[in-house]
mmCIF file of C-alpha atoms in Angstrom:
data_model
loop_
_atom_site.group_PDB
_atom_site.id
_atom_site.type_symbol
_atom_site.label_atom_id
_atom_site.label_comp_id
_atom_site.label_asym_id
_atom_site.label_seq_id
_atom_site.Cartn_x
_atom_site.Cartn_y
_atom_site.Cartn_z
ATOM 1 C CA UNK O 109 0.391 0.052 0.271
ATOM 2 C CA UNK O 110 3.641 2.742 0.898
ATOM 3 C CA UNK O 111 4.385 1.716 -2.612
ATOM 4 C CA UNK O 112 1.138 2.365 -4.415
ATOM 5 C CA UNK O 113 0.556 4.856 -2.599
ATOM 6 C CA UNK O 114 3.882 6.544 -3.374
ATOM 7 C CA UNK O 115 3.633 6.045 -6.865
ATOM 8 C CA UNK O 116 -0.216 7.510 -6.892
ATOM 9 C CA UNK O 117 1.551 10.782 -5.194
ATOM 10 C CA UNK O 118 4.184 10.776 -8.519
ATOM 11 C CA UNK O 119 1.294 10.324 -10.926
ATOM 12 C CA UNK O 120 -0.651 13.202 -9.055
ATOM 13 C CA UNK O 121 3.081 15.264 -9.418
ATOM 14 C CA UNK O 122 3.848 13.863 -12.809
ATOM 15 C CA UNK O 123 3.805 17.504 -14.877
ATOM 16 C CA UNK O 124 6.250 18.932 -12.722
ATOM 17 C CA UNK O 125 9.740 19.830 -13.524
ATOM 18 C CA UNK O 126 11.323 20.032 -9.989
ATOM 19 C CA UNK O 127 14.342 21.539 -9.356
ATOM 20 C CA UNK O 128 15.696 19.460 -6.843
ATOM 21 C CA UNK O 129 14.353 16.621 -4.987
ATOM 22 C CA UNK O 130 15.221 15.837 -1.204
ATOM 23 C CA UNK O 131 13.712 13.474 1.801
ATOM 24 C CA UNK O 132 14.069 12.850 4.977
ATOM 25 C CA UNK O 133 17.451 9.985 5.763
ATOM 26 C CA UNK O 134 14.485 6.902 6.847
ATOM 27 C CA UNK O 135 14.332 4.200 4.131
ATOM 28 C CA UNK O 136 10.863 4.868 3.060
ATOM 29 C CA UNK O 137 11.492 8.562 2.754
ATOM 30 C CA UNK O 138 14.188 7.820 0.897
ATOM 31 C CA UNK O 139 11.901 5.246 -1.678
ATOM 32 C CA UNK O 140 9.089 6.940 -1.284
ATOM 33 C CA UNK O 141 11.409 9.933 -2.991
ATOM 34 C CA UNK O 142 12.456 7.662 -5.840
ATOM 35 C CA UNK O 143 8.987 6.044 -6.310
ATOM 36 C CA UNK O 144 7.622 9.795 -6.647
ATOM 37 C CA UNK O 145 10.065 10.311 -9.047
ATOM 38 C CA UNK O 146 10.201 7.267 -11.356
ATOM 39 C CA UNK O 147 6.481 8.578 -12.435
ATOM 40 C CA UNK O 148 8.391 12.090 -13.822
ATOM 41 C CA UNK O 149 7.903 10.919 -17.197
ATOM 42 C CA UNK O 150 8.337 14.352 -18.349
ATOM 43 C CA UNK O 151 11.773 15.371 -16.487
ATOM 44 C CA UNK O 152 12.680 12.126 -15.759
ATOM 45 C CA UNK O 153 16.269 13.575 -14.533
ATOM 46 C CA UNK O 154 16.311 15.585 -11.264
ATOM 47 C CA UNK O 155 19.068 17.482 -10.969
ATOM 48 C CA UNK O 156 19.751 17.207 -7.311
ATOM 49 C CA UNK O 157 18.705 14.017 -4.809
ATOM 50 C CA UNK O 158 19.800 13.418 -1.530
ATOM 51 C CA UNK O 159 18.895 13.294 2.245
ATOM 52 C CA UNK O 160 17.862 16.367 4.436
ATOM 53 C CA UNK O 161 18.168 15.018 8.285
ATOM 54 C CA UNK O 162 16.127 18.326 9.305
ATOM 55 C CA UNK O 163 12.959 17.414 8.006
ATOM 56 C CA UNK O 164 12.999 13.504 9.625
ATOM 57 C CA UNK O 165 9.332 12.458 12.011
ATOM 58 C CA UNK O 166 9.876 13.713 15.672
ATOM 59 C CA UNK O 167 12.502 11.840 17.377
ATOM 60 C CA UNK O 168 10.826 9.459 20.046
ATOM 61 C CA UNK O 169 14.091 8.859 22.232
ATOM 62 C CA UNK O 170 14.199 5.711 23.669
ATOM 63 C CA UNK O 171 10.265 4.404 22.150
ATOM 64 C CA UNK O 172 11.561 4.884 18.668
ATOM 65 C CA UNK O 173 10.387 1.566 16.734
ATOM 66 C CA UNK O 174 8.144 0.902 19.296
ATOM 67 C CA UNK O 175 4.617 -0.027 18.914
ATOM 68 C CA UNK O 176 2.582 3.990 18.496
ATOM 69 C CA UNK O 177 -0.399 2.943 20.069
ATOM 70 C CA UNK O 178 1.526 1.427 23.576
ATOM 71 C CA UNK O 179 3.416 4.804 23.538
ATOM 72 C CA UNK O 180 0.549 7.214 23.194
ATOM 73 C CA UNK O 181 -1.042 4.809 25.950
ATOM 74 C CA UNK O 182 1.925 5.368 28.201
ATOM 75 C CA UNK O 183 2.075 9.028 26.859
ATOM 76 C CA UNK O 184 -1.400 9.310 27.403
ATOM 77 C CA UNK O 185 -2.381 7.399 30.657
ATOM 78 C CA UNK O 186 -1.267 10.175 33.144
ATOM 79 C CA UNK O 187 -3.168 12.766 30.757
ATOM 80 C CA UNK O 188 -6.700 10.248 30.653
ATOM 81 C CA UNK O 189 -5.667 9.529 27.133
ATOM 82 C CA UNK O 190 -5.013 6.277 25.807
ATOM 83 C CA UNK O 191 -4.757 7.164 22.227
ATOM 84 C CA UNK O 192 -2.555 10.107 20.617
ATOM 85 C CA UNK O 193 -5.614 10.941 19.251
ATOM 86 C CA UNK O 194 -7.527 11.279 22.344
ATOM 87 C CA UNK O 195 -4.153 13.806 23.223
ATOM 88 C CA UNK O 196 -4.619 15.860 20.332
ATOM 89 C CA UNK O 197 -8.314 15.927 21.062
ATOM 90 C CA UNK O 198 -7.629 17.329 24.899
ATOM 91 C CA UNK O 199 -3.888 19.325 23.801
ATOM 92 C CA UNK O 200 -1.818 20.698 20.850
ATOM 93 C CA UNK O 201 0.580 18.963 18.881
ATOM 94 C CA UNK O 202 3.599 21.033 20.968
ATOM 95 C CA UNK O 203 2.310 19.903 23.770
ATOM 96 C CA UNK O 204 2.384 15.303 22.842
ATOM 97 C CA UNK O 205 6.443 16.369 21.896
ATOM 98 C CA UNK O 206 6.703 17.649 25.675
ATOM 99 C CA UNK O 207 4.723 14.915 26.630
ATOM 100 C CA UNK O 208 6.886 12.047 25.458
ATOM 101 C CA UNK O 209 10.156 14.058 26.380
ATOM 102 C CA UNK O 210 8.874 13.953 29.881
ATOM 103 C CA UNK O 211 8.074 10.569 29.607
ATOM 104 C CA UNK O 212 11.192 8.813 28.024
ATOM 105 C CA UNK O 213 13.264 7.802 30.940
ATOM 106 C CA UNK O 214 16.244 9.432 28.940
ATOM 107 C CA UNK O 215 15.298 12.544 27.871
ATOM 108 C CA UNK O 216 16.298 12.130 24.079
ATOM 109 C CA UNK O 217 12.886 12.413 22.694
ATOM 110 C CA UNK O 218 12.717 15.785 21.046
ATOM 111 C CA UNK O 219 11.091 18.839 23.372
ATOM 112 C CA UNK O 220 8.699 21.079 20.669
ATOM 113 C CA UNK O 221 11.421 23.997 21.259
ATOM 114 C CA UNK O 222 14.324 21.442 19.932
ATOM 115 C CA UNK O 223 12.133 20.409 16.938
ATOM 116 C CA UNK O 224 10.927 23.512 15.440
ATOM 117 C CA UNK O 225 15.116 24.705 15.940
ATOM 118 C CA UNK O 226 15.400 20.657 13.650
ATOM 119 C CA UNK O 227 12.510 22.537 11.390
ATOM 120 C CA UNK O 228 13.516 26.196 11.237
ATOM 121 C CA UNK O 229 16.942 25.166 10.338
ATOM 122 C CA UNK O 230 15.736 23.471 7.137
ATOM 123 C CA UNK O 231 13.651 26.129 6.189
ATOM 124 C CA UNK O 232 16.962 27.847 6.457
ATOM 125 C CA UNK O 233 18.365 25.457 4.661
ATOM 126 C CA UNK O 234 16.059 25.054 1.483
ATOM 127 C CA UNK O 235 16.017 29.134 1.187
ATOM 128 C CA UNK O 236 19.658 29.506 1.233
ATOM 129 C CA UNK O 237 20.059 26.593 -1.485
ATOM 130 C CA UNK O 238 17.663 27.693 -3.009
ATOM 131 C CA UNK O 239 16.561 30.835 -5.693
ATOM 132 C CA UNK O 240 13.415 31.890 -5.766
ATOM 133 C CA UNK O 241 10.447 30.032 -7.853
ATOM 134 C CA UNK O 242 12.229 26.736 -7.719
ATOM 135 C CA UNK O 243 10.239 23.846 -7.554
ATOM 136 C CA UNK O 244 11.415 21.401 -4.547
ATOM 137 C CA UNK O 245 10.234 17.918 -3.900
ATOM 138 C CA UNK O 246 10.294 17.533 -0.100
ATOM 139 C CA UNK O 247 9.523 14.105 1.290
ATOM 140 C CA UNK O 248 8.579 13.803 4.745
ATOM 141 C CA UNK O 249 6.233 11.967 7.974
ATOM 142 C CA UNK O 250 2.543 12.174 8.821
ATOM 143 C CA UNK O 251 3.720 14.420 12.531
ATOM 144 C CA UNK O 252 6.041 16.718 10.428
ATOM 145 C CA UNK O 253 3.928 17.793 8.034
ATOM 146 C CA UNK O 254 0.823 18.027 9.466
ATOM 147 C CA UNK O 255 3.180 19.904 12.683
ATOM 148 C CA UNK O 256 4.100 21.890 9.570
ATOM 149 C CA UNK O 257 -0.024 22.767 8.630
ATOM 150 C CA UNK O 258 -0.458 23.404 11.919
ATOM 151 C CA UNK O 259 1.748 25.879 12.370
ATOM 152 C CA UNK O 260 1.942 27.918 8.938
ATOM 153 C CA UNK O 261 -1.750 27.555 7.957
ATOM 154 C CA UNK O 262 -3.908 25.810 11.680
ATOM 155 C CA UNK O 263 -6.806 26.856 10.732
ATOM 156 C CA UNK O 264 -6.481 23.745 8.293
ATOM 157 C CA UNK O 265 -7.391 21.708 11.289
ATOM 158 C CA UNK O 266 -3.988 19.484 10.091
ATOM 159 C CA UNK O 267 -3.620 18.796 14.093
ATOM 160 C CA UNK O 268 -6.464 16.429 14.500
ATOM 161 C CA UNK O 269 -6.508 15.066 11.181
ATOM 162 C CA UNK O 270 -3.416 13.935 9.376
ATOM 163 C CA UNK O 271 -2.316 13.826 6.119
ATOM 164 C CA UNK O 272 -3.266 10.890 3.869
ATOM 165 C CA UNK O 273 -0.524 8.270 3.494
ATOM 166 C CA UNK O 274 0.860 9.517 0.098
ATOM 167 C CA UNK O 275 -1.083 13.106 -0.139
ATOM 168 C CA UNK O 276 0.202 15.889 -1.342
ATOM 169 C CA UNK O 277 0.535 19.667 0.883
ATOM 170 C CA UNK O 278 2.297 22.612 -1.001
ATOM 171 C CA UNK O 279 4.463 25.121 0.890
ATOM 172 C CA UNK O 280 5.507 28.069 -0.065
ATOM 173 C CA UNK O 281 7.795 29.150 0.954
ATOM 174 C CA UNK O 282 9.252 32.974 1.436
ATOM 175 C CA UNK O 283 12.813 34.428 2.858
ATOM 176 C CA UNK O 284 10.746 35.314 6.149
ATOM 177 C CA UNK O 285 7.556 32.973 5.901
ATOM 178 C CA UNK O 286 6.202 29.606 5.618
ATOM 179 C CA UNK O 287 2.857 29.743 3.086
ATOM 180 C CA UNK O 288 0.533 25.899 2.995
ATOM 181 C CA UNK O 289 -0.990 26.937 -0.881
ATOM 182 C CA UNK O 290 -2.908 23.757 0.095
ATOM 183 C CA UNK O 291 -2.836 20.397 2.169
ATOM 184 C CA UNK O 292 -3.514 16.733 1.862
ATOM 185 C CA UNK O 293 -4.310 16.162 -1.692
ATOM 186 C CA UNK O 294 -4.588 13.023 -3.088
ATOM 187 C CA UNK O 295 -7.514 12.557 -6.119
ATOM 188 C CA UNK O 296 -7.370 12.690 -8.892
ATOM 189 C CA UNK O 297 -9.447 16.107 -9.513
ATOM 190 C CA UNK O 298 -7.028 17.881 -6.853
ATOM 191 C CA UNK O 299 -4.968 20.828 -8.070
ATOM 192 C CA UNK O 300 -1.237 19.850 -7.744
#
């Protein structure tokens, strides 16, 4: 399903000439990037493809790689919540990051402040290495995408409604801002 979703995203983006393509450094993100670009028949040779650790999923520290449902149960239990969605119904994405950090026995999970420092560094890197008008493909992860959208376009409700796997979100990154053009597009009739 993940491979099919990646190819579907690629078909939706097949007519866009990307000046560069990036993904987080996880295997699944790198493969997704490759699958998306493989569908881009009109522009098969995207000049730059590399990984950017700035746009990894949030670090779960001690809980990295564990069962997500079990992790969020452990985080939420002291707050009367059993699931990640229960937490998001009562608290912000920022609060969940700090709660995860607080429960982590080694305090390796990112705090909200650490998380945004990393992402802000990533946007600064993109601004430094690209000029106005460049089209850049960036493959990232659910919590990272929904956090970016929640920060820059909270009215879209991404904190409670995460992106569909293989969906496309378009950001306009200027010298001093990030604007969300659209979020979570995955249907054939939507704008890309």
